[in-house]
PDB file of C-alpha atoms and ligand atoms in Angstrom:
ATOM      1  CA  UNK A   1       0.000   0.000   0.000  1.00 93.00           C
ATOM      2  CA  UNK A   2       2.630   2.170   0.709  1.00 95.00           C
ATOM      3  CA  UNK A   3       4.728   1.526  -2.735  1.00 96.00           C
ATOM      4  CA  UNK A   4       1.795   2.266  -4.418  1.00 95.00           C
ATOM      5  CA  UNK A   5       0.905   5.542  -2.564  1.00 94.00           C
ATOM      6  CA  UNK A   6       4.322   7.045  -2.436  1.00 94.00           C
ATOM      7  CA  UNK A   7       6.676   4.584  -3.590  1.00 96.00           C
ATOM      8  CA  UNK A   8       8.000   2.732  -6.277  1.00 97.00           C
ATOM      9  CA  UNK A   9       4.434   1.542  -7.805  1.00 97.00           C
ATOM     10  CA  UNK A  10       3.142   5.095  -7.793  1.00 97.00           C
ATOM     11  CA  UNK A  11       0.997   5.471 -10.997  1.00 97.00           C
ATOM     12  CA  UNK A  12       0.604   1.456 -11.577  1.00 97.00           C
ATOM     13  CA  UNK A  13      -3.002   0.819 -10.929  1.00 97.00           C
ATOM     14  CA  UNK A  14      -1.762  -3.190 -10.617  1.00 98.00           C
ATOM     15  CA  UNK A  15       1.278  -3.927  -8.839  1.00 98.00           C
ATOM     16  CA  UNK A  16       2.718  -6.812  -6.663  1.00 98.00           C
ATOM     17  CA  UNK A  17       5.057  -5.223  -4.060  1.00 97.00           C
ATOM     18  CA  UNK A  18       6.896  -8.186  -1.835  1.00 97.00           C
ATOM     19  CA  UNK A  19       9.257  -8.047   0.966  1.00 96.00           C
ATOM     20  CA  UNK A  20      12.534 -10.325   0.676  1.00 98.00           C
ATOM     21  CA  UNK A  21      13.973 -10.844   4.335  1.00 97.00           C
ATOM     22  CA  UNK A  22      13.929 -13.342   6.757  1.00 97.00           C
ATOM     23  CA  UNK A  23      10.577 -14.922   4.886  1.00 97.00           C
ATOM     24  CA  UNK A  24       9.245 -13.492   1.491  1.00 98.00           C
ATOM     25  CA  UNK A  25       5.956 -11.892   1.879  1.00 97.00           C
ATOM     26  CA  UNK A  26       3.849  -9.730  -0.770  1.00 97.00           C
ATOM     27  CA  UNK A  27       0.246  -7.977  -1.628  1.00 97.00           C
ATOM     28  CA  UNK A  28      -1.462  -6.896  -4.198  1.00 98.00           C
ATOM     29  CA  UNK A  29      -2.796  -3.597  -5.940  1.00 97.00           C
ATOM     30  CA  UNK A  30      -5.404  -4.198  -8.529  1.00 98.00           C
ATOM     31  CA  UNK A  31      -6.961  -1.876 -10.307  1.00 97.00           C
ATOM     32  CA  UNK A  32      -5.966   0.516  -8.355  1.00 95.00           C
ATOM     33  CA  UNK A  33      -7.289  -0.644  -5.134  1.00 95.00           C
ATOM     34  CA  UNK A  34      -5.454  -3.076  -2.384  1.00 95.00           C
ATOM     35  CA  UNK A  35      -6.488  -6.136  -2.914  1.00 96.00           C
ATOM     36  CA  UNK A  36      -5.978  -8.022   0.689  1.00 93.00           C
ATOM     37  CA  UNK A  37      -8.684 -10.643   0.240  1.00 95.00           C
ATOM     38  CA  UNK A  38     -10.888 -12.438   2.876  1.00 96.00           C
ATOM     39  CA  UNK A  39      -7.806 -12.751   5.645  1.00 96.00           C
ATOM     40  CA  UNK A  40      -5.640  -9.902   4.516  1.00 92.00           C
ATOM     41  CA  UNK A  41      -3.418 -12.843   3.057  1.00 95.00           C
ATOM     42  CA  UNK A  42      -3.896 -11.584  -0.834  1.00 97.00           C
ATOM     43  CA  UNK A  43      -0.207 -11.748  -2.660  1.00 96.00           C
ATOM     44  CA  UNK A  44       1.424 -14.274   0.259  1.00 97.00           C
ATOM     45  CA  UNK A  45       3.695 -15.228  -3.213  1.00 98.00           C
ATOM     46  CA  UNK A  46       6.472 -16.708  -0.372  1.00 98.00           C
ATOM     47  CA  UNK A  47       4.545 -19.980  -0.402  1.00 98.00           C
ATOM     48  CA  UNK A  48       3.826 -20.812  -3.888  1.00 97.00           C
ATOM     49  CA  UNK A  49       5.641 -23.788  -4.766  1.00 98.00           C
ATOM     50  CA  UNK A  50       8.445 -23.002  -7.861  1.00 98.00           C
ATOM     51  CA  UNK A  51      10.175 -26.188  -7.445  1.00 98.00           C
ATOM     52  CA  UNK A  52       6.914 -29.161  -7.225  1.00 97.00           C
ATOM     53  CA  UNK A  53       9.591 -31.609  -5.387  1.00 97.00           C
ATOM     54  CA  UNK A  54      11.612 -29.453  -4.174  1.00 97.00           C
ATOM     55  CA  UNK A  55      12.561 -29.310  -0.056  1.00 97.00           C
ATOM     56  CA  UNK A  56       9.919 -29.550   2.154  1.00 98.00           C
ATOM     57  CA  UNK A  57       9.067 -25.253   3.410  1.00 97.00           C
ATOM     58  CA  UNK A  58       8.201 -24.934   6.794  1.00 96.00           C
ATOM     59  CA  UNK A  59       4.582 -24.278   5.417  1.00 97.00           C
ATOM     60  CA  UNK A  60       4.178 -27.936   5.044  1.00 98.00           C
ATOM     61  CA  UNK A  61       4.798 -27.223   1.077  1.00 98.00           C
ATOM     62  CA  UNK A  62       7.744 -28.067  -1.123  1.00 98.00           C
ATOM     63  CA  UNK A  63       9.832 -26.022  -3.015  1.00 98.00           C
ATOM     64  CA  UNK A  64       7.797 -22.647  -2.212  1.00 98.00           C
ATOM     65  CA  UNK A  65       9.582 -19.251  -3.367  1.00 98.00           C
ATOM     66  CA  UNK A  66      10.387 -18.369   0.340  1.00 98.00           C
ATOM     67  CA  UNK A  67      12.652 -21.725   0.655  1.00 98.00           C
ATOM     68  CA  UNK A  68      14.907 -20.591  -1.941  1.00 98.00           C
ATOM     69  CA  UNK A  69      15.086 -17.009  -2.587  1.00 98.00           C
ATOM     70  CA  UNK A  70      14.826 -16.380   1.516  1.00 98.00           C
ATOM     71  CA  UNK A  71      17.724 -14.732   3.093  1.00 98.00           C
ATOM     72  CA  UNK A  72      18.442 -17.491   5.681  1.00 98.00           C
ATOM     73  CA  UNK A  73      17.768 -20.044   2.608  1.00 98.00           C
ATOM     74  CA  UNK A  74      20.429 -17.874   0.170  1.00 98.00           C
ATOM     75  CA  UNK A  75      22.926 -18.082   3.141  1.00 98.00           C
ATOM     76  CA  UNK A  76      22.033 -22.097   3.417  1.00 98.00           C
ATOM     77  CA  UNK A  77      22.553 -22.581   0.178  1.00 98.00           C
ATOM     78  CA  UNK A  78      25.578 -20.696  -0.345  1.00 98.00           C
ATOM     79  CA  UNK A  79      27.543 -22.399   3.174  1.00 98.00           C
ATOM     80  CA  UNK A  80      26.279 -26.099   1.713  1.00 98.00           C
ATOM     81  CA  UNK A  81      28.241 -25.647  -1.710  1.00 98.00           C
ATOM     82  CA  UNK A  82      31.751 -24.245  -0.069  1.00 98.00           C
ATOM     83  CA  UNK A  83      30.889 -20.760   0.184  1.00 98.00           C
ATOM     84  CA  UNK A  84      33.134 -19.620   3.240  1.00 96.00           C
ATOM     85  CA  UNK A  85      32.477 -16.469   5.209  1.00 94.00           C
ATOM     86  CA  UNK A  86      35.139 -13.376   5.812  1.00 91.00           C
ATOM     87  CA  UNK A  87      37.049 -14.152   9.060  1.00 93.00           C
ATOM     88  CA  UNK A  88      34.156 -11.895  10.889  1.00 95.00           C
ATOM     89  CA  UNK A  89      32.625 -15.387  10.886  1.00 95.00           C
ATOM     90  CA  UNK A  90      29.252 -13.240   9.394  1.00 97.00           C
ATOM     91  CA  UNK A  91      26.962 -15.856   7.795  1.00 96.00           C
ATOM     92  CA  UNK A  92      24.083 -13.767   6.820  1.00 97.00           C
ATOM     93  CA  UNK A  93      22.861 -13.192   3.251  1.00 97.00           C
ATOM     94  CA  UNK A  94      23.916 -10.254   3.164  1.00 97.00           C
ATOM     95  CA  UNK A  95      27.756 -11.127   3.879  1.00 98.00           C
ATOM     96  CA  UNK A  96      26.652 -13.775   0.775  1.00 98.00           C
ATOM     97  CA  UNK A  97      25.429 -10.314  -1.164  1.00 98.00           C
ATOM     98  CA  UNK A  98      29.229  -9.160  -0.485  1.00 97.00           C
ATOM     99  CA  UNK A  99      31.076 -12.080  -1.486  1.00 97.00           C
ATOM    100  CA  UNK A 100      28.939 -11.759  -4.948  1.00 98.00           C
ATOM    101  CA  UNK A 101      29.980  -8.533  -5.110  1.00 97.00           C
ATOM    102  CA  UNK A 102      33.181  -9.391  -5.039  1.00 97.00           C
ATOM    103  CA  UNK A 103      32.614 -11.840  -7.392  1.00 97.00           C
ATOM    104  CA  UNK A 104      32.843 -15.324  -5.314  1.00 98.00           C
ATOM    105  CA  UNK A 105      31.074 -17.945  -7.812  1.00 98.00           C
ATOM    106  CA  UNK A 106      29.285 -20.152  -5.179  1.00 98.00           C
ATOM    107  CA  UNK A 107      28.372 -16.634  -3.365  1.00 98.00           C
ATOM    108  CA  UNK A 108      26.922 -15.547  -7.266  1.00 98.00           C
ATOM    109  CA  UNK A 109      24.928 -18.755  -8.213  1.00 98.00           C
ATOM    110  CA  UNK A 110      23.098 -18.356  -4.677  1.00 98.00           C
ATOM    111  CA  UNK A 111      21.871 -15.199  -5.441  1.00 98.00           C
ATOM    112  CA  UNK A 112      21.075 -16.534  -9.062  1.00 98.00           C
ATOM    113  CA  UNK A 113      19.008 -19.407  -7.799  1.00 98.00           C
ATOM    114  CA  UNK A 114      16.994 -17.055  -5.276  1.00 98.00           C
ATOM    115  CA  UNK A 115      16.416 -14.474  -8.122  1.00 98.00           C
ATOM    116  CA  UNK A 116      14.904 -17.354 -10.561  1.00 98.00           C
ATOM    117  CA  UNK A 117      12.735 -18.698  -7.583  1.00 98.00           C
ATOM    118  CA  UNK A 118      11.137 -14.624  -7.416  1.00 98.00           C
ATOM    119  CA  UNK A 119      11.088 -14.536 -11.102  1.00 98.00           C
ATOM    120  CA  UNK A 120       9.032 -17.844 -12.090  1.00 98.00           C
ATOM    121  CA  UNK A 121       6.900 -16.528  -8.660  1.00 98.00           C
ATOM    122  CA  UNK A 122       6.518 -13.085 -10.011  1.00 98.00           C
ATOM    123  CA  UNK A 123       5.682 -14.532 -13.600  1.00 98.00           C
ATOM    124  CA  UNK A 124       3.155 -16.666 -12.750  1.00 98.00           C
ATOM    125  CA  UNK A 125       1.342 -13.823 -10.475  1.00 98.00           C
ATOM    126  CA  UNK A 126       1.616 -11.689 -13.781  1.00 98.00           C
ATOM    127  CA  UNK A 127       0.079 -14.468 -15.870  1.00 97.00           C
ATOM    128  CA  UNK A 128      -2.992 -14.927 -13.231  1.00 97.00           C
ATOM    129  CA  UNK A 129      -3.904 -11.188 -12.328  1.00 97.00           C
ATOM    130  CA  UNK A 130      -1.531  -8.938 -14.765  1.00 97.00           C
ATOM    131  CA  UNK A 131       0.173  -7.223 -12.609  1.00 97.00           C
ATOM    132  CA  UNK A 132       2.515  -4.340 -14.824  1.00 95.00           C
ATOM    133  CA  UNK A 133       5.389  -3.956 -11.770  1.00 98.00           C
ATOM    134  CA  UNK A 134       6.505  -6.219  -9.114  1.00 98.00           C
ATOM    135  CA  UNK A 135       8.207  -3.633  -6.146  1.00 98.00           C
ATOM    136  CA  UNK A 136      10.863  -5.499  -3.816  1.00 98.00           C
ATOM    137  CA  UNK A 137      12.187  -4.283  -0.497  1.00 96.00           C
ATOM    138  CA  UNK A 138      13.265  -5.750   2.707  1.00 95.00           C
ATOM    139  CA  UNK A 139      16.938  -7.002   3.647  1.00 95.00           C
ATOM    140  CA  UNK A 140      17.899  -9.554   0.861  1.00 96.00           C
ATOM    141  CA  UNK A 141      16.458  -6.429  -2.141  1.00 95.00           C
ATOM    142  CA  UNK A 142      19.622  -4.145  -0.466  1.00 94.00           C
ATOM    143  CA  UNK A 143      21.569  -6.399  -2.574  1.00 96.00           C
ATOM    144  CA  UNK A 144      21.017  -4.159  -5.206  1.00 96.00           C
ATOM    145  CA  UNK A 145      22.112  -5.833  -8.432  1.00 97.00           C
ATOM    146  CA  UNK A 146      23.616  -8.719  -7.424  1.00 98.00           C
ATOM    147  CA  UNK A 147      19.951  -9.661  -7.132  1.00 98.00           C
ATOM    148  CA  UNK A 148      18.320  -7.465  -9.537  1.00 98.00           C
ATOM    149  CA  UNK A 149      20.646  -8.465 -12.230  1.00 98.00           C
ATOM    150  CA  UNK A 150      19.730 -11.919 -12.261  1.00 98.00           C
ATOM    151  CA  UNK A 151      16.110 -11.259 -11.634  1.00 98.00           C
ATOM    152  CA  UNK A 152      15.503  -9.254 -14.839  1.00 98.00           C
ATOM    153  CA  UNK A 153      17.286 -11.767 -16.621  1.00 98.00           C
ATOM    154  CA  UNK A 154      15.458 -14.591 -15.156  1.00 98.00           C
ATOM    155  CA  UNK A 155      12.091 -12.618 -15.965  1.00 97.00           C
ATOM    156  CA  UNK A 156      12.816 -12.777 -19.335  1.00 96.00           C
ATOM    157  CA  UNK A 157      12.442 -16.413 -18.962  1.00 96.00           C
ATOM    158  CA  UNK A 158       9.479 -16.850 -17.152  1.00 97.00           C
ATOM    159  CA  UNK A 159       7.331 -13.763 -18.127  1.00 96.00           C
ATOM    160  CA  UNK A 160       6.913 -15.170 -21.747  1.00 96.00           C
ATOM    161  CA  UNK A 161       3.306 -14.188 -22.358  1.00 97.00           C
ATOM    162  CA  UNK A 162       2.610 -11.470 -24.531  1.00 96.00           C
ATOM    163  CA  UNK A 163       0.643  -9.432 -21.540  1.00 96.00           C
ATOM    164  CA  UNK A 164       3.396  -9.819 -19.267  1.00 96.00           C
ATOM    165  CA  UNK A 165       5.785  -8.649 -21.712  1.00 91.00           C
ATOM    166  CA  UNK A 166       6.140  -5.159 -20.007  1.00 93.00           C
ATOM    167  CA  UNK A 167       6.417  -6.441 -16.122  1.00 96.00           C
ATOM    168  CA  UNK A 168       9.624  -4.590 -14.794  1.00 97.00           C
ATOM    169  CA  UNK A 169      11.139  -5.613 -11.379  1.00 98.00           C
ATOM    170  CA  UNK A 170      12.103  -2.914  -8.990  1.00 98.00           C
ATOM    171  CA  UNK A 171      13.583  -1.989  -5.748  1.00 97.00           C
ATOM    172  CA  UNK A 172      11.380  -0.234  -3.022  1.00 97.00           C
ATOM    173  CA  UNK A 173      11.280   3.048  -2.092  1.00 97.00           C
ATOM    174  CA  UNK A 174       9.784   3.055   1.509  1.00 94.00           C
ATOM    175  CA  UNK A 175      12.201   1.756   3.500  1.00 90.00           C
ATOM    176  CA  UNK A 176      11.206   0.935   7.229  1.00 88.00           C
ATOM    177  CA  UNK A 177       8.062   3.638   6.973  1.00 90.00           C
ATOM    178  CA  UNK A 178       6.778   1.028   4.431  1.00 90.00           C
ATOM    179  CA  UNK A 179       4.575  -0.194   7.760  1.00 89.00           C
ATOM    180  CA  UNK A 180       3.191   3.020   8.856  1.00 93.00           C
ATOM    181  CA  UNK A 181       2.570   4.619   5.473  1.00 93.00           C
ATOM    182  CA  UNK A 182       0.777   1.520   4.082  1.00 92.00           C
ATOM    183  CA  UNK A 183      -1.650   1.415   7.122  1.00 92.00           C
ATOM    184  CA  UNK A 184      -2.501   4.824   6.405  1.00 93.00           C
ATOM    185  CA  UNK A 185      -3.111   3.899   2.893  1.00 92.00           C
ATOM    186  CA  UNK A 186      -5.445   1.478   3.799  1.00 89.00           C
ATOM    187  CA  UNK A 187      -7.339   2.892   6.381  1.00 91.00           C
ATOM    188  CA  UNK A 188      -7.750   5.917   3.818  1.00 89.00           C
ATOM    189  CA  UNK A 189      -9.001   3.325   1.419  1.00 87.00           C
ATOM    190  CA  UNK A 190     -11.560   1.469   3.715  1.00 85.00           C
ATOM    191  CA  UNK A 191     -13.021   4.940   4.798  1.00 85.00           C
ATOM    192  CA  UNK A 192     -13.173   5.683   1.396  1.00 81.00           C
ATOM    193  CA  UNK A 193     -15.058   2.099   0.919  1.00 77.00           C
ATOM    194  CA  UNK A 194     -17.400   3.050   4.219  1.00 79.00           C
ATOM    195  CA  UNK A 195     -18.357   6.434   3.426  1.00 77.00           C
ATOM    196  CA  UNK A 196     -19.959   4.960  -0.468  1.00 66.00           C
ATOM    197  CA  UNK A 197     -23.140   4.523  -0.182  1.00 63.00           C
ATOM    198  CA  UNK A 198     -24.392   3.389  -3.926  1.00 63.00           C
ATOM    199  CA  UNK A 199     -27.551   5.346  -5.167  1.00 60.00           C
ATOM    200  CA  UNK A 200     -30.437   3.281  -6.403  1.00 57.00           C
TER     201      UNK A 200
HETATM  202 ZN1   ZN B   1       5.986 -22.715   2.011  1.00 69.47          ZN
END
């Protein structure tokens, strides 16, 4: 809500804006409206499976995008094929993000496999609803191009459809008043939704 009030989806009446962090989390904007559905759970694009026998996801799932392109899961990935941290002993993703940076191969292809996982999940949530932007923030998106790289490239791969043609990937602009601003927005939009009362 907030990425499409002020942010990076400003102007894009349909819009999937995630968070990439500990867990990967998302909602939608369609039509110009927040689309939360029944339980406010709308867009939850962590836990659709991109991998059908792929490890089992804490969800009870296997293979959702969360268990790959997660930060904890990009820094699992990367330790379990010989990626070795600076002597800070620093394990997280982003000390991962840094070795890529530097251009550590194991530290790369991490950040390549989590970037195809959000692509293929972002692709198929452009096929079902046609979403025109997918907005990422949270820990893992400070990356900066060592994930967005691969993730436009990966997009080009999954997003093959004619409609989905034009879906661009890109960073957040909210930061940590993401929260406050996007409860605003949608407290503005129910009171909005309360105060219509449709003439007969
Ligand atoms: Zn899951």
């Amino acid at each position: 809500a907030a990425e499409h009030w002020q942010g990076a989806a400003r102007g894009h009446a349909n819009a999937l804006c995630m968070v990439v962090s500990t867990g990967v989390g998302g909602g939608l904007v369609l039509n110009g409206r927040l689309h939360p559905g029944p339980t406010g759970n709308a867009g939850h694009i962590g836990h659709i499976s991109v991998d059908l026998d792929g490890d089992p996801c804490p969800c009870g799932a296997r293979g959702c995008v969360e268990r790959i392109a997660s930060g904890p899961n990009i820094a699992r990935r990367a330790l379990a094929n010989g990626w070795l941290p600076g002597p800070d002993g620093d394990v997280s993703a982003a000390a991962v993000a840094a070795s890529a940076r530097a251009g550590d191969p194991v530290a790369v292809r991490s950040f390549e496999r989590a970037a195809q996982a959000l692509a293929a999940g972002i692709a198929a949530t452009a096929t079902l609803v046609e979403i025109d932007i997918a907005v990422i923030g949270g820990g893992v998106a400070g990356a900066g191009e060592v994930l967005f790289a691969p993730l436009r490239a990966a997009l080009r791969d999954y997003a093959t459809l004619s409609f989905t043609a034009g879906l661009t990937v890109v960073p957040a602009l909210m930061g940590t008043d993401a929260g406050v601003v996007g409860a605003a927005a949608a407290a503005a939009q129910q009171s909005r939704l309360d105060a219509f009362v449709p003439t007969p």
